[in-house]
Amino acid sequence: MSATLSNHQAIDLRESTIRELNAVLQSEDVTGSWLVSHPEGRHSIAVGLTAPIDIIIDGQAGYYAGGMNQHANLVIKGNAGPGVAENMMSGSVRIEGNASMAAGATAHGGLLVIEGDAGARCGISMKGVNIVVRGSVGHMSAFMAQSGNLVVCGDAGDALGDSLYEARIFVRGTVKSLGADCEEKDMSAEDLQILRGLLEEAGITEYSAEHFRCYGSARRLYNFHVDNAAAY
């Protein structure tokens, strides 16, 4: 976010409630840049936003920060609890620390950047969002991921991409195990172009796209077949 802290309109969560904060940020005439101070792990900060505003959460955020975001650009200067950027439609959410479980769950669009590590089920049921994790992700990340891209610059835990549909997964480090119907794919020229663009958009310049591996759906579970019954 380009604006400095001194240029932001400020809301202190020691003086205002979450309901009051979200009412301001969700208002039809909201504009500009905002600083949310003393978040102190409170839940549902800056949810349901529809305006192209810039927001800094100056500290730790609890559950569902930035959920259902449309158009807004949100920076969390700390860690985020479960479900950050859940069901995001557009805009961006950047976490300068770690994210707990289910980051970016069911998100349809936008960009989620996690500077640290992400917990279990990162990108669960993602539906078009782009997620870039500078660190590692926990088990069952991209579970039932339908579309979009998950980029992991570190390692991935067990059952990566379990029951995957058409999302792409890029991993630079090691994968502990693949989930049902997920397999390694040859990295195509289109894949490399997408990956380079996402790394650049996320501001990650220290890793080359050529050092990642690509994973996708084997498409064996799209329709029931008795020979694959054990994998369902």
mmCIF file of C-alpha atoms in Angstrom, residues 26-192:
data_model
loop_
_atom_site.group_PDB
_atom_site.id
_atom_site.type_symbol
_atom_site.label_atom_id
_atom_site.label_comp_id
_atom_site.label_asym_id
_atom_site.label_seq_id
_atom_site.Cartn_x
_atom_site.Cartn_y
_atom_site.Cartn_z
ATOM 1 C CA GLN A 26 -19.202 -0.407 4.215
ATOM 2 C CA SER A 27 -20.895 2.961 3.722
ATOM 3 C CA GLU A 28 -21.777 4.022 0.171
ATOM 4 C CA ASP A 29 -19.663 7.185 0.259
ATOM 5 C CA VAL A 30 -16.491 5.780 1.845
ATOM 6 C CA THR A 31 -13.255 6.762 0.066
ATOM 7 C CA GLY A 32 -9.540 7.044 0.648
ATOM 8 C CA SER A 33 -7.176 5.225 2.971
ATOM 9 C CA TRP A 34 -7.884 3.937 6.457
ATOM 10 C CA LEU A 35 -5.825 2.830 9.465
ATOM 11 C CA VAL A 36 -7.359 0.439 11.978
ATOM 12 C CA SER A 37 -5.345 0.586 15.196
ATOM 13 C CA HIS A 38 -5.350 -1.777 18.182
ATOM 14 C CA PRO A 39 -7.114 -4.683 16.422
ATOM 15 C CA GLU A 40 -5.816 -6.991 19.184
ATOM 16 C CA GLY A 41 -7.090 -10.183 17.550
ATOM 17 C CA ARG A 42 -10.697 -9.053 17.188
ATOM 18 C CA HIS A 43 -12.843 -10.998 14.734
ATOM 19 C CA SER A 44 -14.548 -9.916 11.479
ATOM 20 C CA ILE A 45 -12.488 -6.791 10.929
ATOM 21 C CA ALA A 46 -13.142 -5.019 7.590
ATOM 22 C CA VAL A 47 -15.630 -7.538 6.191
ATOM 23 C CA GLY A 48 -18.151 -7.112 3.388
ATOM 24 C CA LEU A 49 -16.418 -4.127 1.799
ATOM 25 C CA THR A 50 -17.468 -2.997 -1.688
ATOM 26 C CA ALA A 51 -15.475 0.202 -2.293
ATOM 27 C CA PRO A 52 -11.944 0.524 -3.764
ATOM 28 C CA ILE A 53 -10.401 1.803 -0.539
ATOM 29 C CA ASP A 54 -7.048 1.035 1.116
ATOM 30 C CA ILE A 55 -6.985 -0.290 4.677
ATOM 31 C CA ILE A 56 -4.153 -1.088 7.077
ATOM 32 C CA ILE A 57 -4.924 -3.238 10.100
ATOM 33 C CA ASP A 58 -2.063 -2.331 12.404
ATOM 34 C CA GLY A 59 -1.635 -5.553 14.370
ATOM 35 C CA GLN A 60 -3.073 -9.041 14.813
ATOM 36 C CA ALA A 61 -6.458 -9.898 13.305
ATOM 37 C CA GLY A 62 -8.833 -12.624 14.474
ATOM 38 C CA TYR A 63 -11.297 -14.764 12.507
ATOM 39 C CA TYR A 64 -12.529 -13.791 9.022
ATOM 40 C CA ALA A 65 -10.620 -10.543 8.530
ATOM 41 C CA GLY A 66 -11.283 -9.144 5.050
ATOM 42 C CA GLY A 67 -14.036 -11.672 4.394
ATOM 43 C CA MET A 68 -16.384 -11.133 1.429
ATOM 44 C CA ASN A 69 -14.140 -8.365 0.141
ATOM 45 C CA GLN A 70 -14.919 -6.612 -3.135
ATOM 46 C CA HIS A 71 -12.504 -4.019 -4.576
ATOM 47 C CA ALA A 72 -10.797 -2.998 -1.305
ATOM 48 C CA ASN A 73 -7.068 -3.451 -0.707
ATOM 49 C CA LEU A 74 -6.293 -4.623 2.811
ATOM 50 C CA VAL A 75 -2.937 -5.024 4.582
ATOM 51 C CA ILE A 76 -2.705 -6.839 7.921
ATOM 52 C CA LYS A 77 0.481 -5.866 9.733
ATOM 53 C CA GLY A 78 0.594 -9.018 11.817
ATOM 54 C CA ASN A 79 -0.919 -12.489 11.869
ATOM 55 C CA ALA A 80 -4.456 -13.421 10.826
ATOM 56 C CA GLY A 81 -6.823 -15.964 12.351
ATOM 57 C CA PRO A 82 -8.921 -18.599 10.568
ATOM 58 C CA GLY A 83 -10.791 -17.759 7.393
ATOM 59 C CA VAL A 84 -8.949 -14.599 6.373
ATOM 60 C CA ALA A 85 -10.256 -13.299 3.012
ATOM 61 C CA GLU A 86 -13.004 -15.939 3.106
ATOM 62 C CA ASN A 87 -15.293 -15.651 0.060
ATOM 63 C CA MET A 88 -13.330 -12.689 -1.335
ATOM 64 C CA MET A 89 -14.616 -11.589 -4.740
ATOM 65 C CA SER A 90 -12.010 -9.021 -5.832
ATOM 66 C CA GLY A 91 -9.439 -6.598 -4.460
ATOM 67 C CA SER A 92 -6.522 -7.800 -2.393
ATOM 68 C CA VAL A 93 -5.557 -8.909 1.094
ATOM 69 C CA ARG A 94 -1.910 -9.000 2.187
ATOM 70 C CA ILE A 95 -0.850 -10.550 5.500
ATOM 71 C CA GLU A 96 2.581 -9.517 6.721
ATOM 72 C CA GLY A 97 2.698 -12.414 9.177
ATOM 73 C CA ASN A 98 1.225 -15.913 9.258
ATOM 74 C CA ALA A 99 -2.319 -17.019 8.461
ATOM 75 C CA SER A 100 -4.259 -19.644 10.374
ATOM 76 C CA MET A 101 -6.407 -22.365 8.814
ATOM 77 C CA ALA A 102 -8.715 -21.956 5.802
ATOM 78 C CA ALA A 103 -7.126 -18.799 4.413
ATOM 79 C CA GLY A 104 -8.947 -17.728 1.257
ATOM 80 C CA ALA A 105 -11.695 -20.330 1.715
ATOM 81 C CA THR A 106 -14.300 -20.313 -1.105
ATOM 82 C CA ALA A 107 -12.848 -17.071 -2.521
ATOM 83 C CA HIS A 108 -13.987 -16.267 -6.061
ATOM 84 C CA GLY A 109 -11.410 -13.660 -7.082
ATOM 85 C CA GLY A 110 -8.828 -11.128 -6.047
ATOM 86 C CA LEU A 111 -5.318 -11.686 -4.686
ATOM 87 C CA LEU A 112 -4.397 -13.040 -1.245
ATOM 88 C CA VAL A 113 -0.724 -12.736 -0.290
ATOM 89 C CA ILE A 114 0.619 -14.367 2.875
ATOM 90 C CA GLU A 115 4.144 -13.271 3.710
ATOM 91 C CA GLY A 116 4.630 -16.005 6.304
ATOM 92 C CA ASP A 117 3.160 -19.488 6.543
ATOM 93 C CA ALA A 118 -0.451 -20.616 6.153
ATOM 94 C CA GLY A 119 -2.163 -23.273 8.237
ATOM 95 C CA ALA A 120 -4.265 -26.244 7.194
ATOM 96 C CA ARG A 121 -6.720 -26.078 4.303
ATOM 97 C CA CYS A 122 -5.342 -22.934 2.726
ATOM 98 C CA GLY A 123 -7.479 -22.259 -0.344
ATOM 99 C CA ILE A 124 -10.147 -24.823 0.536
ATOM 100 C CA SER A 125 -12.874 -24.791 -2.123
ATOM 101 C CA MET A 126 -11.277 -21.789 -3.838
ATOM 102 C CA LYS A 127 -13.277 -20.659 -6.852
ATOM 103 C CA GLY A 128 -11.040 -18.305 -8.799
ATOM 104 C CA VAL A 129 -8.879 -16.495 -6.247
ATOM 105 C CA ASN A 130 -5.112 -16.243 -6.604
ATOM 106 C CA ILE A 131 -3.230 -17.099 -3.390
ATOM 107 C CA VAL A 132 0.524 -16.581 -3.013
ATOM 108 C CA VAL A 133 2.255 -17.872 0.134
ATOM 109 C CA ARG A 134 5.878 -16.885 0.675
ATOM 110 C CA GLY A 135 6.259 -19.624 3.301
ATOM 111 C CA SER A 136 4.700 -23.070 3.641
ATOM 112 C CA VAL A 137 1.123 -24.376 3.820
ATOM 113 C CA GLY A 138 -0.456 -26.983 6.086
ATOM 114 C CA HIS A 139 -2.273 -30.197 5.313
ATOM 115 C CA MET A 140 -5.156 -30.469 2.848
ATOM 116 C CA SER A 141 -4.441 -27.126 1.219
ATOM 117 C CA ALA A 142 -6.451 -26.532 -1.975
ATOM 118 C CA PHE A 143 -8.933 -29.216 -0.875
ATOM 119 C CA MET A 144 -11.747 -29.273 -3.456
ATOM 120 C CA ALA A 145 -10.207 -26.234 -5.168
ATOM 121 C CA GLN A 146 -12.321 -25.484 -8.220
ATOM 122 C CA SER A 147 -10.416 -22.745 -10.041
ATOM 123 C CA GLY A 148 -7.728 -20.155 -9.455
ATOM 124 C CA ASN A 149 -4.091 -20.535 -8.510
ATOM 125 C CA LEU A 150 -2.267 -21.424 -5.284
ATOM 126 C CA VAL A 151 1.439 -20.565 -5.211
ATOM 127 C CA VAL A 152 3.549 -21.952 -2.367
ATOM 128 C CA CYS A 153 7.143 -20.759 -2.149
ATOM 129 C CA GLY A 154 7.904 -23.125 0.742
ATOM 130 C CA ASP A 155 6.652 -26.644 1.448
ATOM 131 C CA ALA A 156 3.198 -28.223 1.419
ATOM 132 C CA GLY A 157 1.757 -30.614 4.006
ATOM 133 C CA ASP A 158 -0.182 -33.850 3.589
ATOM 134 C CA ALA A 159 -2.984 -34.374 1.052
ATOM 135 C CA LEU A 160 -2.244 -31.363 -1.119
ATOM 136 C CA GLY A 161 -5.017 -30.748 -3.638
ATOM 137 C CA ASP A 162 -7.307 -33.500 -2.375
ATOM 138 C CA SER A 163 -10.397 -33.835 -4.618
ATOM 139 C CA LEU A 164 -9.054 -31.056 -6.828
ATOM 140 C CA TYR A 165 -11.071 -29.706 -9.752
ATOM 141 C CA GLU A 166 -9.415 -27.243 -12.152
ATOM 142 C CA ALA A 167 -7.268 -25.035 -9.915
ATOM 143 C CA ARG A 168 -3.516 -24.897 -10.462
ATOM 144 C CA ILE A 169 -1.050 -25.449 -7.610
ATOM 145 C CA PHE A 170 2.581 -24.340 -7.816
ATOM 146 C CA VAL A 171 5.034 -25.486 -5.123
ATOM 147 C CA ARG A 172 8.703 -24.591 -4.893
ATOM 148 C CA GLY A 173 9.587 -26.811 -1.923
ATOM 149 C CA THR A 174 8.650 -30.350 -0.971
ATOM 150 C CA VAL A 175 5.161 -31.844 -0.916
ATOM 151 C CA LYS A 176 4.591 -34.271 1.943
ATOM 152 C CA SER A 177 1.847 -36.101 0.037
ATOM 153 C CA LEU A 178 -0.753 -35.527 -2.653
ATOM 154 C CA GLY A 179 -4.459 -35.890 -2.002
ATOM 155 C CA ALA A 180 -6.921 -37.988 -3.955
ATOM 156 C CA ASP A 181 -6.991 -37.167 -7.671
ATOM 157 C CA CYS A 182 -4.111 -34.663 -7.509
ATOM 158 C CA GLU A 183 -1.029 -35.294 -9.617
ATOM 159 C CA GLU A 184 2.096 -33.502 -10.770
ATOM 160 C CA LYS A 185 1.765 -31.942 -14.217
ATOM 161 C CA ASP A 186 4.275 -30.849 -16.810
ATOM 162 C CA MET A 187 4.845 -27.111 -16.488
ATOM 163 C CA SER A 188 3.552 -25.543 -19.706
ATOM 164 C CA ALA A 189 4.506 -22.166 -21.151
ATOM 165 C CA GLU A 190 1.087 -20.872 -20.056
ATOM 166 C CA ASP A 191 1.679 -22.147 -16.526
ATOM 167 C CA LEU A 192 5.048 -20.392 -16.364
#
